[in-house]
């Protein structure tokens, strides 16, 4: 109290507001300033890290990465992602930052297929769900523009590269679909997905049934077919995707193709389309598995339809070409 009495009038006025705030339970807000990103350092460190990761130097014995540092790779990746995420969109380093983030994402995908770390799920080790980190990459990439190259690159990421044990490629597909904001962009994505499929089919053609690389090519084609079907449904034009899906998927057993189409449509909550595509499969002489027959019966009963005409023409889908 004696100290307060000896203060100048102006200083007392400053302290009065602070004292009243404390008595009322208010806390003085302090502006937290973010430390600037040292991008030059990131540009040096991340390529070096990636080179050693792909060389298995964080997993196998080597003379480049000390043994006591190898298990710390996950903390490095966490830090790199955090720092890259802080780069503002108006920064001259933003574009290169997005590229480095994509490089880290692709490395984590690769690590889901091959032993480059002492884990079979690098995404889980760095504390990210794969589709969540992919979502960050998609948003940052599209901030640079909905260019053909950007869309094509992200389409490849939805269908290839490697999967976390907790993820499906369809998770990435839903993430990308949510960021295709306009019809024009959606149509462009369909066109580019078909271009990639044609490229994959050209590579697939000379390969034998059990050739190395055949499975990866077929998986990519089938995943991109699902992406096209999803986009066409989002456009309210399923006829753009259904016939293409059945013609292009690589399954020798078309019942599997039907099952995959119905599963995807179910995920998108398109009940009426589910029935249409089931009947479309029947028109193509595909015999559904027992659980699909049961589900069809349950769905038409729930919809109040009759079951005596399961092979109706389904004019919306019949004979459509993309």
mmCIF file of N, CA, C and O in Angstrom, residues 182-252:
data_model
loop_
_atom_site.group_PDB
_atom_site.id
_atom_site.type_symbol
_atom_site.label_atom_id
_atom_site.label_comp_id
_atom_site.label_asym_id
_atom_site.label_seq_id
_atom_site.Cartn_x
_atom_site.Cartn_y
_atom_site.Cartn_z
ATOM 1 N N UNK A 182 -15.855 -26.904 -57.695
ATOM 2 C CA UNK A 182 -16.750 -26.522 -58.793
ATOM 3 C C UNK A 182 -16.942 -27.673 -59.767
ATOM 4 O O UNK A 182 -16.139 -28.607 -59.821
ATOM 5 N N UNK A 183 -17.992 -27.569 -60.570
ATOM 6 C CA UNK A 183 -18.258 -28.603 -61.576
ATOM 7 C C UNK A 183 -17.129 -28.684 -62.594
ATOM 8 O O UNK A 183 -16.722 -29.779 -63.013
ATOM 9 N N UNK A 184 -16.614 -27.526 -63.009
ATOM 10 C CA UNK A 184 -15.526 -27.515 -63.995
ATOM 11 C C UNK A 184 -14.307 -28.277 -63.482
ATOM 12 O O UNK A 184 -13.677 -29.040 -64.227
ATOM 13 N N UNK A 185 -13.981 -28.073 -62.217
ATOM 14 C CA UNK A 185 -12.835 -28.762 -61.637
ATOM 15 C C UNK A 185 -13.114 -30.259 -61.542
ATOM 16 O O UNK A 185 -12.225 -31.084 -61.780
ATOM 17 N N UNK A 186 -14.333 -30.622 -61.213
ATOM 18 C CA UNK A 186 -14.694 -32.044 -61.131
ATOM 19 C C UNK A 186 -14.574 -32.710 -62.505
ATOM 20 O O UNK A 186 -14.036 -33.819 -62.622
ATOM 21 N N UNK A 187 -15.077 -32.052 -63.551
ATOM 22 C CA UNK A 187 -14.955 -32.617 -64.891
ATOM 23 C C UNK A 187 -13.485 -32.748 -65.306
ATOM 24 O O UNK A 187 -13.100 -33.729 -65.948
ATOM 25 N N UNK A 188 -12.679 -31.753 -64.934
ATOM 26 C CA UNK A 188 -11.258 -31.821 -65.244
ATOM 27 C C UNK A 188 -10.611 -33.010 -64.545
ATOM 28 O O UNK A 188 -9.781 -33.714 -65.128
ATOM 29 N N UNK A 189 -11.021 -33.254 -63.293
ATOM 30 C CA UNK A 189 -10.457 -34.374 -62.544
ATOM 31 C C UNK A 189 -10.824 -35.705 -63.195
ATOM 32 O O UNK A 189 -9.994 -36.624 -63.262
ATOM 33 N N UNK A 190 -12.051 -35.827 -63.693
ATOM 34 C CA UNK A 190 -12.462 -37.052 -64.398
ATOM 35 C C UNK A 190 -11.606 -37.250 -65.638
ATOM 36 O O UNK A 190 -11.100 -38.350 -65.908
ATOM 37 N N UNK A 191 -11.429 -36.179 -66.396
ATOM 38 C CA UNK A 191 -10.622 -36.258 -67.625
ATOM 39 C C UNK A 191 -9.188 -36.690 -67.312
ATOM 40 O O UNK A 191 -8.625 -37.567 -67.990
ATOM 41 N N UNK A 192 -8.605 -36.097 -66.279
ATOM 42 C CA UNK A 192 -7.218 -36.415 -65.933
ATOM 43 C C UNK A 192 -7.091 -37.821 -65.365
ATOM 44 O O UNK A 192 -6.094 -38.516 -65.613
ATOM 45 N N UNK A 193 -8.087 -38.260 -64.601
ATOM 46 C CA UNK A 193 -8.063 -39.628 -64.078
ATOM 47 C C UNK A 193 -8.077 -40.635 -65.228
ATOM 48 O O UNK A 193 -7.370 -41.657 -65.187
ATOM 49 N N UNK A 194 -8.845 -40.341 -66.263
ATOM 50 C CA UNK A 194 -8.877 -41.228 -67.439
ATOM 51 C C UNK A 194 -7.533 -41.240 -68.163
ATOM 52 O O UNK A 194 -7.094 -42.286 -68.661
ATOM 53 N N UNK A 195 -6.883 -40.078 -68.214
ATOM 54 C CA UNK A 195 -5.560 -40.023 -68.840
ATOM 55 C C UNK A 195 -4.575 -40.909 -68.083
ATOM 56 O O UNK A 195 -3.793 -41.641 -68.699
ATOM 57 N N UNK A 196 -4.615 -40.830 -66.752
ATOM 58 C CA UNK A 196 -3.708 -41.658 -65.953
ATOM 59 C C UNK A 196 -4.019 -43.133 -66.163
ATOM 60 O O UNK A 196 -3.113 -43.965 -66.295
ATOM 61 N N UNK A 197 -5.300 -43.477 -66.215
ATOM 62 C CA UNK A 197 -5.697 -44.873 -66.433
ATOM 63 C C UNK A 197 -5.169 -45.369 -67.777
ATOM 64 O O UNK A 197 -4.638 -46.489 -67.878
ATOM 65 N N UNK A 198 -5.292 -44.541 -68.811
ATOM 66 C CA UNK A 198 -4.780 -44.933 -70.127
ATOM 67 C C UNK A 198 -3.268 -45.171 -70.080
ATOM 68 O O UNK A 198 -2.749 -46.105 -70.707
ATOM 69 N N UNK A 199 -2.556 -44.318 -69.336
ATOM 70 C CA UNK A 199 -1.106 -44.500 -69.191
ATOM 71 C C UNK A 199 -0.792 -45.811 -68.474
ATOM 72 O O UNK A 199 0.124 -46.555 -68.870
ATOM 73 N N UNK A 200 -1.556 -46.106 -67.419
ATOM 74 C CA UNK A 200 -1.337 -47.347 -66.664
ATOM 75 C C UNK A 200 -1.672 -48.572 -67.519
ATOM 76 O O UNK A 200 -0.971 -49.593 -67.466
ATOM 77 N N UNK A 201 -2.730 -48.480 -68.309
ATOM 78 C CA UNK A 201 -3.121 -49.607 -69.159
ATOM 79 C C UNK A 201 -2.077 -49.879 -70.229
ATOM 80 O O UNK A 201 -1.837 -51.034 -70.601
ATOM 81 N N UNK A 202 -1.449 -48.818 -70.742
ATOM 82 C CA UNK A 202 -0.382 -48.991 -71.732
ATOM 83 C C UNK A 202 0.796 -49.751 -71.122
ATOM 84 O O UNK A 202 1.383 -50.634 -71.756
ATOM 85 N N UNK A 203 1.127 -49.428 -69.881
ATOM 86 C CA UNK A 203 2.205 -50.135 -69.184
ATOM 87 C C UNK A 203 1.809 -51.561 -68.830
ATOM 88 O O UNK A 203 2.649 -52.461 -68.784
ATOM 89 N N UNK A 204 0.519 -51.770 -68.597
ATOM 90 C CA UNK A 204 0.026 -53.079 -68.176
ATOM 91 C C UNK A 204 -0.022 -54.071 -69.335
ATOM 92 O O UNK A 204 0.187 -55.282 -69.150
ATOM 93 N N UNK A 205 -0.282 -53.570 -70.514
ATOM 94 C CA UNK A 205 -0.557 -54.423 -71.669
ATOM 95 C C UNK A 205 0.510 -55.470 -71.944
ATOM 96 O O UNK A 205 0.186 -56.658 -72.168
ATOM 97 N N UNK A 206 1.807 -55.127 -71.932
ATOM 98 C CA UNK A 206 2.815 -56.154 -72.276
ATOM 99 C C UNK A 206 3.165 -57.098 -71.128
ATOM 100 O O UNK A 206 3.927 -58.048 -71.332
ATOM 101 N N UNK A 207 2.638 -56.860 -69.944
ATOM 102 C CA UNK A 207 3.018 -57.665 -68.786
ATOM 103 C C UNK A 207 2.265 -58.987 -68.734
ATOM 104 O O UNK A 207 1.072 -59.048 -69.061
ATOM 105 N N UNK A 208 2.955 -60.027 -68.316
ATOM 106 C CA UNK A 208 2.310 -61.315 -68.124
ATOM 107 C C UNK A 208 1.448 -61.318 -66.873
ATOM 108 O O UNK A 208 1.485 -60.393 -66.065
ATOM 109 N N UNK A 209 0.689 -62.401 -66.690
ATOM 110 C CA UNK A 209 -0.266 -62.484 -65.592
ATOM 111 C C UNK A 209 0.395 -62.334 -64.232
ATOM 112 O O UNK A 209 -0.176 -61.743 -63.312
ATOM 113 N N UNK A 210 1.604 -62.892 -64.073
ATOM 114 C CA UNK A 210 2.286 -62.865 -62.778
ATOM 115 C C UNK A 210 3.503 -61.941 -62.785
ATOM 116 O O UNK A 210 4.374 -62.054 -61.923
ATOM 117 N N UNK A 211 3.559 -61.007 -63.710
ATOM 118 C CA UNK A 211 4.723 -60.124 -63.842
ATOM 119 C C UNK A 211 4.813 -59.150 -62.666
ATOM 120 O O UNK A 211 3.796 -58.729 -62.104
ATOM 121 N N UNK A 212 6.063 -58.794 -62.322
ATOM 122 C CA UNK A 212 6.273 -57.785 -61.292
ATOM 123 C C UNK A 212 5.655 -56.459 -61.730
ATOM 124 O O UNK A 212 5.794 -56.046 -62.884
ATOM 125 N N UNK A 213 4.993 -55.814 -60.823
ATOM 126 C CA UNK A 213 4.399 -54.520 -61.115
ATOM 127 C C UNK A 213 2.973 -54.585 -61.625
ATOM 128 O O UNK A 213 2.290 -53.555 -61.687
ATOM 129 N N UNK A 214 2.515 -55.779 -61.989
ATOM 130 C CA UNK A 214 1.163 -55.880 -62.531
ATOM 131 C C UNK A 214 0.106 -55.531 -61.475
ATOM 132 O O UNK A 214 -0.843 -54.800 -61.756
ATOM 133 N N UNK A 215 0.297 -56.054 -60.276
ATOM 134 C CA UNK A 215 -0.691 -55.802 -59.224
ATOM 135 C C UNK A 215 -0.810 -54.303 -58.932
ATOM 136 O O UNK A 215 -1.925 -53.776 -58.799
ATOM 137 N N UNK A 216 0.331 -53.605 -58.837
ATOM 138 C CA UNK A 216 0.304 -52.175 -58.530
ATOM 139 C C UNK A 216 -0.413 -51.389 -59.620
ATOM 140 O O UNK A 216 -1.171 -50.449 -59.326
ATOM 141 N N UNK A 217 -0.185 -51.758 -60.885
ATOM 142 C CA UNK A 217 -0.849 -51.064 -61.984
ATOM 143 C C UNK A 217 -2.358 -51.307 -61.954
ATOM 144 O O UNK A 217 -3.156 -50.376 -62.133
ATOM 145 N N UNK A 218 -2.748 -52.554 -61.725
ATOM 146 C CA UNK A 218 -4.178 -52.868 -61.678
ATOM 147 C C UNK A 218 -4.855 -52.179 -60.494
ATOM 148 O O UNK A 218 -5.986 -51.680 -60.616
ATOM 149 N N UNK A 219 -4.166 -52.147 -59.360
ATOM 150 C CA UNK A 219 -4.728 -51.487 -58.188
ATOM 151 C C UNK A 219 -4.949 -49.998 -58.455
ATOM 152 O O UNK A 219 -5.992 -49.433 -58.104
ATOM 153 N N UNK A 220 -3.968 -49.350 -59.100
ATOM 154 C CA UNK A 220 -4.091 -47.928 -59.413
ATOM 155 C C UNK A 220 -5.262 -47.679 -60.358
ATOM 156 O O UNK A 220 -6.036 -46.725 -60.177
ATOM 157 N N UNK A 221 -5.409 -48.518 -61.389
ATOM 158 C CA UNK A 221 -6.511 -48.374 -62.344
ATOM 159 C C UNK A 221 -7.855 -48.498 -61.634
ATOM 160 O O UNK A 221 -8.766 -47.673 -61.819
ATOM 161 N N UNK A 222 -7.990 -49.511 -60.804
ATOM 162 C CA UNK A 222 -9.262 -49.736 -60.114
ATOM 163 C C UNK A 222 -9.571 -48.599 -59.135
ATOM 164 O O UNK A 222 -10.726 -48.167 -59.013
ATOM 165 N N UNK A 223 -8.552 -48.106 -58.438
ATOM 166 C CA UNK A 223 -8.774 -46.997 -57.513
ATOM 167 C C UNK A 223 -9.208 -45.733 -58.251
ATOM 168 O O UNK A 223 -10.102 -45.001 -57.798
ATOM 169 N N UNK A 224 -8.594 -45.471 -59.398
ATOM 170 C CA UNK A 224 -8.968 -44.297 -60.174
ATOM 171 C C UNK A 224 -10.372 -44.443 -60.762
ATOM 172 O O UNK A 224 -11.100 -43.454 -60.899
ATOM 173 N N UNK A 225 -10.764 -45.667 -61.094
ATOM 174 C CA UNK A 225 -12.143 -45.901 -61.534
ATOM 175 C C UNK A 225 -13.127 -45.546 -60.417
ATOM 176 O O UNK A 225 -14.195 -44.968 -60.667
ATOM 177 N N UNK A 226 -12.764 -45.881 -59.183
ATOM 178 C CA UNK A 226 -13.615 -45.524 -58.048
ATOM 179 C C UNK A 226 -13.678 -44.009 -57.884
ATOM 180 O O UNK A 226 -14.741 -43.454 -57.583
ATOM 181 N N UNK A 227 -12.552 -43.331 -58.083
ATOM 182 C CA UNK A 227 -12.534 -41.875 -57.977
ATOM 183 C C UNK A 227 -13.447 -41.251 -59.025
ATOM 184 O O UNK A 227 -14.199 -40.313 -58.738
ATOM 185 N N UNK A 228 -13.406 -41.761 -60.242
ATOM 186 C CA UNK A 228 -14.273 -41.252 -61.307
ATOM 187 C C UNK A 228 -15.742 -41.476 -60.954
ATOM 188 O O UNK A 228 -16.586 -40.584 -61.138
ATOM 189 N N UNK A 229 -16.058 -42.651 -60.423
ATOM 190 C CA UNK A 229 -17.435 -42.942 -60.032
ATOM 191 C C UNK A 229 -17.886 -41.993 -58.927
ATOM 192 O O UNK A 229 -19.000 -41.458 -58.968
ATOM 193 N N UNK A 230 -17.035 -41.736 -57.950
ATOM 194 C CA UNK A 230 -17.382 -40.829 -56.860
ATOM 195 C C UNK A 230 -17.650 -39.414 -57.376
ATOM 196 O O UNK A 230 -18.617 -38.761 -56.967
ATOM 197 N N UNK A 231 -16.797 -38.954 -58.275
ATOM 198 C CA UNK A 231 -16.968 -37.596 -58.801
ATOM 199 C C UNK A 231 -18.251 -37.499 -59.611
ATOM 200 O O UNK A 231 -18.991 -36.509 -59.514
ATOM 201 N N UNK A 232 -18.532 -38.523 -60.412
ATOM 202 C CA UNK A 232 -19.743 -38.492 -61.227
ATOM 203 C C UNK A 232 -20.995 -38.485 -60.357
ATOM 204 O O UNK A 232 -21.993 -37.833 -60.681
ATOM 205 N N UNK A 233 -20.943 -39.183 -59.235
ATOM 206 C CA UNK A 233 -22.072 -39.164 -58.297
ATOM 207 C C UNK A 233 -22.201 -37.773 -57.687
ATOM 208 O O UNK A 233 -23.312 -37.243 -57.542
ATOM 209 N N UNK A 234 -21.086 -37.159 -57.322
ATOM 210 C CA UNK A 234 -21.110 -35.816 -56.748
ATOM 211 C C UNK A 234 -21.655 -34.793 -57.743
ATOM 212 O O UNK A 234 -22.239 -33.778 -57.356
ATOM 213 N N UNK A 235 -21.473 -35.061 -59.030
ATOM 214 C CA UNK A 235 -21.998 -34.186 -60.083
ATOM 215 C C UNK A 235 -23.482 -34.448 -60.358
ATOM 216 O O UNK A 235 -24.071 -33.789 -61.222
ATOM 217 N N UNK A 236 -24.059 -35.423 -59.642
ATOM 218 C CA UNK A 236 -25.449 -35.857 -59.898
ATOM 219 C C UNK A 236 -25.601 -36.394 -61.314
ATOM 220 O O UNK A 236 -26.668 -36.279 -61.929
ATOM 221 N N UNK A 237 -24.530 -36.976 -61.836
ATOM 222 C CA UNK A 237 -24.536 -37.581 -63.157
ATOM 223 C C UNK A 237 -23.868 -38.955 -63.070
ATOM 224 O O UNK A 237 -22.816 -39.194 -63.674
ATOM 225 N N UNK A 238 -24.455 -39.889 -62.314
ATOM 226 C CA UNK A 238 -23.800 -41.190 -62.125
ATOM 227 C C UNK A 238 -23.589 -41.953 -63.415
ATOM 228 O O UNK A 238 -22.691 -42.792 -63.500
ATOM 229 N N UNK A 239 -24.395 -41.625 -64.429
ATOM 230 C CA UNK A 239 -24.227 -42.328 -65.702
ATOM 231 C C UNK A 239 -22.861 -42.052 -66.319
ATOM 232 O O UNK A 239 -22.377 -42.834 -67.144
ATOM 233 N N UNK A 240 -22.209 -40.951 -65.905
ATOM 234 C CA UNK A 240 -20.871 -40.645 -66.402
ATOM 235 C C UNK A 240 -19.830 -41.629 -65.893
ATOM 236 O O UNK A 240 -18.777 -41.800 -66.492
ATOM 237 N N UNK A 241 -20.124 -42.275 -64.757
ATOM 238 C CA UNK A 241 -19.131 -43.121 -64.140
ATOM 239 C C UNK A 241 -19.444 -44.595 -64.071
ATOM 240 O O UNK A 241 -18.534 -45.424 -64.063
ATOM 241 N N UNK A 242 -20.731 -44.956 -64.021
ATOM 242 C CA UNK A 242 -21.093 -46.354 -63.784
ATOM 243 C C UNK A 242 -20.647 -47.252 -64.929
ATOM 244 O O UNK A 242 -19.992 -48.277 -64.723
ATOM 245 N N UNK A 243 -21.002 -46.891 -66.154
ATOM 246 C CA UNK A 243 -20.645 -47.738 -67.291
ATOM 247 C C UNK A 243 -19.130 -47.806 -67.458
ATOM 248 O O UNK A 243 -18.556 -48.869 -67.710
ATOM 249 N N UNK A 244 -18.442 -46.664 -67.265
ATOM 250 C CA UNK A 244 -16.981 -46.638 -67.359
ATOM 251 C C UNK A 244 -16.371 -47.542 -66.299
ATOM 252 O O UNK A 244 -15.397 -48.262 -66.560
ATOM 253 N N UNK A 245 -16.930 -47.523 -65.107
ATOM 254 C CA UNK A 245 -16.436 -48.339 -64.006
ATOM 255 C C UNK A 245 -16.491 -49.815 -64.372
ATOM 256 O O UNK A 245 -15.509 -50.555 -64.209
ATOM 257 N N UNK A 246 -17.626 -50.260 -64.903
ATOM 258 C CA UNK A 246 -17.777 -51.677 -65.237
ATOM 259 C C UNK A 246 -16.915 -52.069 -66.435
ATOM 260 O O UNK A 246 -16.437 -53.202 -66.522
ATOM 261 N N UNK A 247 -16.696 -51.150 -67.353
ATOM 262 C CA UNK A 247 -15.884 -51.468 -68.533
ATOM 263 C C UNK A 247 -14.391 -51.464 -68.255
ATOM 264 O O UNK A 247 -13.620 -52.161 -68.911
ATOM 265 N N UNK A 248 -13.965 -50.682 -67.246
ATOM 266 C CA UNK A 248 -12.545 -50.400 -67.096
ATOM 267 C C UNK A 248 -11.876 -51.115 -65.935
ATOM 268 O O UNK A 248 -10.674 -51.390 -65.987
ATOM 269 N N UNK A 249 -12.611 -51.411 -64.882
ATOM 270 C CA UNK A 249 -12.007 -52.113 -63.748
ATOM 271 C C UNK A 249 -11.357 -53.415 -64.218
ATOM 272 O O UNK A 249 -11.853 -54.080 -65.135
ATOM 273 N N UNK A 250 -10.276 -53.810 -63.587
ATOM 274 C CA UNK A 250 -9.466 -54.923 -64.065
ATOM 275 C C UNK A 250 -9.917 -56.288 -63.548
ATOM 276 O O UNK A 250 -9.326 -57.301 -63.922
ATOM 277 N N UNK A 251 -10.935 -56.341 -62.697
ATOM 278 C CA UNK A 251 -11.370 -57.616 -62.134
ATOM 279 C C UNK A 251 -11.835 -58.557 -63.250
ATOM 280 O O UNK A 251 -12.677 -58.184 -64.078
ATOM 281 N N UNK A 252 -11.310 -59.765 -63.268
ATOM 282 C CA UNK A 252 -11.781 -60.749 -64.245
ATOM 283 C C UNK A 252 -13.178 -61.244 -63.874
ATOM 284 O O UNK A 252 -13.952 -61.624 -64.758
#
